Amino acid sequence: MAEAAPVNAELLEWPKKDKRRLLHVVYRVGDLDRTIKFYTECFGMKLLRKRDVPEEKYSNAFLGYGPEESHFAVELTYNYGVSSYDIGTGFGHFAIATQDVYKMVEEIKAKGGTVTREPGPVKGGTTVIAFVKDPDGYIFELIQRGATPEPLCQVMLRVGDLERAIKFYEKALGMKLLRKVDKPEYKYTLAMMGYAEENETTVLELTYNYDVTEYTKGNAYGQVAIGTDDVYKSGEVVKLVIEELGGKITRQPGPLPGINTKITSFLDPDGWKTVLVDNEDFLKELQ
């Protein structure tokens, strides 16, 4: 038994050395063309690619602000014949950084979009934000910031134990805790987790609401995908961390039937799903 510890210690260093990046977030929509129209016209996203898989009865569309080789994207899934989903109480929002929130909101209103919070400074701060709802009910926070290489800047998920979640994303996925904000007056704490600074990349915003330990997941939000240079080694790390902190492997490391892209997938201790995707295979898929 004594031999295991140094091997594990070395293995647990791997995620920090690995070449990691948030690739895309996957969720389900009731009408693909309606959502593509809304995201391109209201949010200024580009349709990057689209695929139809009739034998499995679904279609996908990938949208974002730049090529998938270097930018985060949303992967929309339309399942034939399913027009609505339950978002649940655990999913929070996506966020888009823009240099002029007021202007963006005016454009969204002009196109018939729903604004759920008018533009203005955050409570107790100066950053200008707004919230809008897409046609399926997903919330998007608009954040006013200077020019950024990655406007699609956040995925917010609610967790029941913030310290455990931070530890999980640090150890299992090699993310850094970029900042932590406690707002006792509003009874929540949040942690920004990612692979680079917030104004340069997409981050996961984990939110803990005081005394709330469980949320409903619904069936709308799917998962985030993260690139790795070694799916098998990364899978070993995840397995070790799950033994310590909780969670569940949902797919052992290996190639996907049909496309041969190597992946592994798992749930974190709160039940949120992540898929690790082989970096080289992902680039081949894009070609």
Short mmCIF file of C-alpha atoms in Angstrom, two decimals:
data_model
loop_
_atom_site.label_atom_id
_atom_site.label_comp_id
_atom_site.label_asym_id
_atom_site.label_seq_id
_atom_site.Cartn_x
_atom_site.Cartn_y
_atom_site.Cartn_z
CA MET A 1 0.00 0.00 0.00
CA ALA A 2 2.84 2.40 0.80
CA GLU A 3 3.75 2.68 -2.91
CA ALA A 4 0.37 4.10 -3.95
CA ALA A 5 0.68 7.56 -2.36
CA PRO A 6 3.64 8.94 -4.44
CA VAL A 7 2.08 7.60 -7.65
CA ASN A 8 -1.22 9.33 -6.79
CA ALA A 9 0.57 12.55 -5.83
CA GLU A 10 2.26 12.62 -9.23
CA LEU A 11 -0.99 11.78 -11.01
CA LEU A 12 -2.82 14.59 -9.21
CA GLU A 13 -0.27 17.08 -10.62
CA TRP A 14 -1.28 16.14 -14.18
CA PRO A 15 -4.30 18.49 -14.61
CA LYS A 16 -2.05 21.51 -13.85
CA LYS A 17 0.45 20.45 -16.53
CA ASP A 18 -2.19 19.43 -19.09
CA LYS A 19 -3.28 21.72 -21.94
CA ARG A 20 -6.82 22.53 -20.81
CA ARG A 21 -9.49 24.83 -22.20
CA LEU A 22 -13.25 25.11 -21.89
CA LEU A 23 -14.44 24.08 -25.37
CA HIS A 24 -18.23 24.40 -25.30
CA VAL A 25 -21.37 24.10 -23.23
CA VAL A 26 -24.15 21.75 -24.34
CA TYR A 27 -27.87 22.34 -23.76
CA ARG A 28 -31.22 21.48 -25.31
CA VAL A 29 -33.57 23.80 -27.18
CA GLY A 30 -37.09 23.37 -28.54
CA ASP A 31 -36.55 25.00 -31.96
CA LEU A 32 -33.04 25.16 -33.40
CA ASP A 33 -33.70 27.78 -36.09
CA ARG A 34 -35.51 30.08 -33.63
CA THR A 35 -32.53 29.99 -31.22
CA ILE A 36 -29.95 30.45 -33.99
CA LYS A 37 -31.89 33.52 -35.21
CA PHE A 38 -32.06 34.96 -31.67
CA TYR A 39 -28.36 34.39 -30.88
CA THR A 40 -27.10 35.75 -34.18
CA GLU A 41 -29.43 38.77 -34.32
CA CYS A 42 -29.62 39.71 -30.61
CA PHE A 43 -26.25 38.55 -29.27
CA GLY A 44 -24.16 38.97 -32.43
CA MET A 45 -22.94 35.35 -32.33
CA LYS A 46 -21.87 33.51 -35.47
CA LEU A 47 -23.26 30.13 -36.53
CA LEU A 48 -20.05 28.05 -36.62
CA ARG A 49 -21.39 24.66 -37.75
CA LYS A 50 -24.54 22.60 -37.83
CA ARG A 51 -25.10 18.86 -38.05
CA ASP A 52 -28.14 16.65 -38.38
CA VAL A 53 -28.08 13.05 -37.14
CA PRO A 54 -31.41 11.62 -38.38
CA GLU A 55 -30.63 8.04 -37.28
CA GLU A 56 -30.36 9.31 -33.67
CA LYS A 57 -33.20 11.84 -34.18
CA TYR A 58 -31.32 15.00 -33.18
CA SER A 59 -29.57 18.06 -34.67
CA ASN A 60 -26.80 20.26 -33.26
CA ALA A 61 -25.74 23.84 -33.91
CA PHE A 62 -22.53 25.42 -32.62
CA LEU A 63 -22.46 29.20 -32.12
CA GLY A 64 -19.92 31.61 -30.67
CA TYR A 65 -17.75 34.66 -31.28
CA GLY A 66 -14.81 33.04 -33.05
CA PRO A 67 -13.49 29.75 -34.44
CA GLU A 68 -13.90 26.73 -32.17
CA GLU A 69 -10.17 26.01 -32.40
CA SER A 70 -9.61 28.97 -30.09
CA HIS A 71 -13.00 30.13 -28.75
CA PHE A 72 -15.71 28.84 -26.43
CA ALA A 73 -19.00 27.91 -28.11
CA VAL A 74 -22.56 26.96 -27.24
CA GLU A 75 -23.62 23.59 -28.60
CA LEU A 76 -27.40 23.58 -29.02
CA THR A 77 -29.15 20.23 -29.23
CA TYR A 78 -32.56 19.80 -30.81
CA ASN A 79 -34.20 16.40 -30.23
CA TYR A 80 -36.79 15.66 -32.92
CA GLY A 81 -40.30 16.39 -31.72
CA VAL A 82 -39.33 17.85 -28.31
CA SER A 83 -40.38 21.50 -28.11
CA SER A 84 -39.73 22.38 -24.46
CA TYR A 85 -37.57 21.41 -21.47
CA ASP A 86 -37.40 21.96 -17.73
CA ILE A 87 -34.39 24.14 -16.88
CA GLY A 88 -34.58 23.28 -13.16
CA THR A 89 -33.43 25.42 -10.23
CA GLY A 90 -29.71 24.58 -10.30
CA PHE A 91 -28.71 26.12 -13.62
CA GLY A 92 -28.04 29.86 -13.28
CA HIS A 93 -27.09 31.66 -16.48
CA PHE A 94 -24.62 32.17 -19.29
CA ALA A 95 -22.84 35.51 -19.61
CA ILE A 96 -21.77 37.72 -22.50
CA ALA A 97 -19.25 40.55 -22.15
CA THR A 98 -20.00 43.63 -24.24
CA GLN A 99 -18.59 47.15 -24.34
CA ASP A 100 -22.07 48.71 -24.21
CA VAL A 101 -24.78 46.87 -22.25
CA TYR A 102 -27.35 49.67 -22.77
CA LYS A 103 -26.97 49.51 -26.56
CA MET A 104 -27.16 45.70 -26.61
CA VAL A 105 -30.34 45.72 -24.53
CA GLU A 106 -31.96 48.28 -26.86
CA GLU A 107 -31.17 46.04 -29.84
CA ILE A 108 -32.55 42.96 -28.05
CA LYS A 109 -35.77 44.82 -27.15
CA ALA A 110 -36.14 46.01 -30.75
CA LYS A 111 -36.02 42.38 -31.89
CA GLY A 112 -38.66 41.32 -29.36
CA GLY A 113 -36.31 39.84 -26.75
CA THR A 114 -37.27 39.63 -23.05
CA VAL A 115 -35.25 41.72 -20.60
CA THR A 116 -35.57 40.42 -17.03
CA ARG A 117 -33.29 43.06 -15.44
CA GLU A 118 -32.78 46.48 -16.98
CA PRO A 119 -29.19 47.67 -17.51
CA GLY A 120 -27.54 49.38 -14.56
CA PRO A 121 -24.77 48.98 -11.99
CA VAL A 122 -24.71 45.81 -9.84
CA LYS A 123 -26.03 46.22 -6.30
CA GLY A 124 -23.26 47.72 -4.20
CA GLY A 125 -20.89 48.03 -7.19
CA THR A 126 -20.15 49.89 -10.42
CA THR A 127 -20.12 47.18 -13.12
CA VAL A 128 -23.06 47.66 -15.50
CA ILE A 129 -25.06 44.48 -16.09
CA ALA A 130 -28.43 43.36 -17.45
CA PHE A 131 -30.25 40.03 -17.73
CA VAL A 132 -32.17 38.76 -20.74
CA LYS A 133 -34.06 35.55 -21.43
CA ASP A 134 -33.70 33.55 -24.64
CA PRO A 135 -36.70 31.87 -26.36
CA ASP A 136 -36.28 28.67 -24.30
CA GLY A 137 -36.05 30.51 -20.98
CA TYR A 138 -32.25 30.35 -20.53
CA ILE A 139 -30.96 33.47 -18.78
CA PHE A 140 -28.03 35.45 -20.19
CA GLU A 141 -26.23 38.04 -18.09
CA LEU A 142 -24.77 40.91 -20.12
CA ILE A 143 -21.64 42.36 -18.49
CA GLN A 144 -20.08 45.67 -19.53
CA ARG A 145 -16.31 45.31 -20.00
CA GLY A 146 -13.55 46.51 -22.30
CA ALA A 147 -12.52 44.58 -25.41
CA THR A 148 -12.05 40.88 -24.69
CA PRO A 149 -10.88 37.93 -26.80
CA GLU A 150 -13.78 35.85 -25.36
CA PRO A 151 -17.19 37.57 -25.10
CA LEU A 152 -18.92 34.29 -24.12
CA CYS A 153 -17.48 34.60 -20.65
CA GLN A 154 -19.40 32.60 -17.99
CA VAL A 155 -21.45 29.53 -17.20
CA MET A 156 -23.11 29.91 -13.79
CA LEU A 157 -24.17 26.82 -11.83
CA ARG A 158 -25.51 26.60 -8.27
CA VAL A 159 -23.83 24.24 -5.81
CA GLY A 160 -24.74 22.92 -2.36
CA ASP A 161 -21.24 23.06 -0.83
CA LEU A 162 -18.92 25.70 -2.28
CA GLU A 163 -15.69 24.57 -0.59
CA ARG A 164 -16.21 21.01 -1.84
CA ALA A 165 -17.00 22.29 -5.37
CA ILE A 166 -13.90 24.53 -5.47
CA LYS A 167 -11.71 21.64 -4.33
CA PHE A 168 -13.27 19.33 -6.95
CA TYR A 169 -12.69 21.69 -9.87
CA GLU A 170 -9.15 22.48 -8.71
CA LYS A 171 -8.13 18.84 -8.18
CA ALA A 172 -10.15 16.95 -10.81
CA LEU A 173 -9.95 19.59 -13.55
CA GLY A 174 -6.90 21.70 -12.75
CA MET A 175 -8.88 24.96 -12.63
CA LYS A 176 -7.71 27.97 -10.65
CA LEU A 177 -9.88 29.81 -8.13
CA LEU A 178 -9.79 33.26 -9.76
CA ARG A 179 -11.87 35.07 -7.15
CA LYS A 180 -14.37 34.46 -4.43
CA VAL A 181 -17.07 36.91 -3.38
CA ASP A 182 -19.19 36.61 -0.26
CA LYS A 183 -22.35 38.71 -0.08
CA PRO A 184 -23.86 38.07 3.38
CA GLU A 185 -26.44 40.83 2.83
CA TYR A 186 -27.81 38.86 -0.15
CA LYS A 187 -27.05 35.46 1.43
CA TYR A 188 -24.79 34.03 -1.26
CA THR A 189 -21.13 33.31 -2.01
CA LEU A 190 -19.68 32.77 -5.44
CA ALA A 191 -16.43 31.42 -6.82
CA MET A 192 -15.01 32.05 -10.30
CA MET A 193 -13.09 29.04 -11.60
CA GLY A 194 -11.10 28.85 -14.82
CA TYR A 195 -7.85 28.39 -16.71
CA ALA A 196 -6.95 32.06 -17.27
CA GLU A 197 -8.09 35.47 -16.04
CA GLU A 198 -11.79 36.35 -16.29
CA ASN A 199 -11.39 39.03 -18.97
CA GLU A 200 -9.39 36.64 -21.19
CA THR A 201 -11.44 33.46 -21.09
CA THR A 202 -14.66 31.64 -20.20
CA VAL A 203 -15.07 30.81 -16.51
CA LEU A 204 -17.36 28.66 -14.40
CA GLU A 205 -19.21 30.73 -11.81
CA LEU A 206 -20.18 28.47 -8.91
CA THR A 207 -22.83 29.99 -6.64
CA TYR A 208 -23.71 28.91 -3.13
CA ASN A 209 -26.96 30.27 -1.65
CA TYR A 210 -26.87 30.17 2.15
CA ASP A 211 -28.49 27.01 3.54
CA VAL A 212 -29.52 25.62 0.14
CA THR A 213 -27.83 22.27 -0.42
CA GLU A 214 -29.86 20.77 -3.25
CA TYR A 215 -31.30 21.92 -6.57
CA THR A 216 -33.34 20.33 -9.33
CA LYS A 217 -31.36 19.66 -12.50
CA GLY A 218 -34.25 19.59 -14.98
CA ASN A 219 -33.55 18.10 -18.42
CA ALA A 220 -32.48 21.18 -20.39
CA TYR A 221 -28.87 21.94 -19.45
CA GLY A 222 -26.38 19.25 -20.49
CA GLN A 223 -22.70 19.74 -19.70
CA VAL A 224 -19.46 21.61 -20.31
CA ALA A 225 -16.71 20.10 -22.46
CA ILE A 226 -13.02 20.62 -21.64
CA GLY A 227 -10.01 19.74 -23.77
CA THR A 228 -7.20 17.47 -22.53
CA ASP A 229 -4.02 16.01 -24.05
CA ASP A 230 -4.66 12.62 -22.40
CA VAL A 231 -8.21 11.43 -21.75
CA TYR A 232 -7.02 8.24 -20.02
CA LYS A 233 -4.67 9.95 -17.56
CA SER A 234 -7.25 12.68 -16.92
CA GLY A 235 -9.86 9.99 -16.27
CA GLU A 236 -7.59 8.40 -13.65
CA VAL A 237 -7.30 11.73 -11.84
CA VAL A 238 -11.07 12.25 -11.88
CA LYS A 239 -11.57 8.75 -10.47
CA LEU A 240 -9.23 9.52 -7.54
CA VAL A 241 -10.90 12.85 -6.79
CA ILE A 242 -14.39 11.32 -6.95
CA GLU A 243 -13.30 8.74 -4.36
CA GLU A 244 -12.34 11.63 -2.08
CA LEU A 245 -15.04 14.25 -2.75
CA GLY A 246 -17.95 12.46 -4.42
CA GLY A 247 -19.32 12.41 -7.94
CA LYS A 248 -19.70 9.67 -10.52
CA ILE A 249 -17.99 8.51 -13.71
CA THR A 250 -20.68 8.31 -16.41
CA ARG A 251 -18.45 7.20 -19.30
CA GLN A 252 -15.08 5.46 -19.04
CA PRO A 253 -12.27 6.96 -21.17
CA GLY A 254 -12.30 5.75 -24.78
CA PRO A 255 -13.31 6.59 -28.37
CA LEU A 256 -16.90 7.48 -29.26
CA PRO A 257 -18.52 5.04 -31.71
CA GLY A 258 -18.70 6.46 -35.22
CA ILE A 259 -16.45 9.49 -34.81
CA ASN A 260 -13.57 7.96 -32.77
CA THR A 261 -13.08 11.10 -30.66
CA LYS A 262 -11.72 9.99 -27.29
CA ILE A 263 -13.73 11.26 -24.31
CA THR A 264 -14.60 10.54 -20.69
CA SER A 265 -17.53 12.01 -18.77
CA PHE A 266 -18.47 12.35 -15.12
CA LEU A 267 -20.69 14.15 -12.62
CA ASP A 268 -19.26 16.47 -9.96
CA PRO A 269 -20.44 16.12 -6.31
CA ASP A 270 -23.47 18.33 -7.12
CA GLY A 271 -24.44 16.25 -10.16
CA TRP A 272 -23.17 18.69 -12.85
CA LYS A 273 -21.74 16.90 -15.86
CA THR A 274 -18.35 17.49 -17.51
CA VAL A 275 -16.95 15.79 -20.61
CA LEU A 276 -13.19 15.70 -21.18
CA VAL A 277 -12.33 15.60 -24.90
CA ASP A 278 -9.00 14.67 -26.51
CA ASN A 279 -7.51 17.90 -27.93
CA GLU A 280 -6.17 16.36 -31.17
CA ASP A 281 -9.38 14.43 -31.83
CA PHE A 282 -11.41 17.62 -31.27
CA LEU A 283 -9.38 19.49 -33.90
CA LYS A 284 -9.80 16.58 -36.34
CA GLU A 285 -13.56 16.70 -35.73
CA LEU A 286 -13.60 20.41 -36.64
CA GLN A 287 -11.87 19.71 -39.96
#
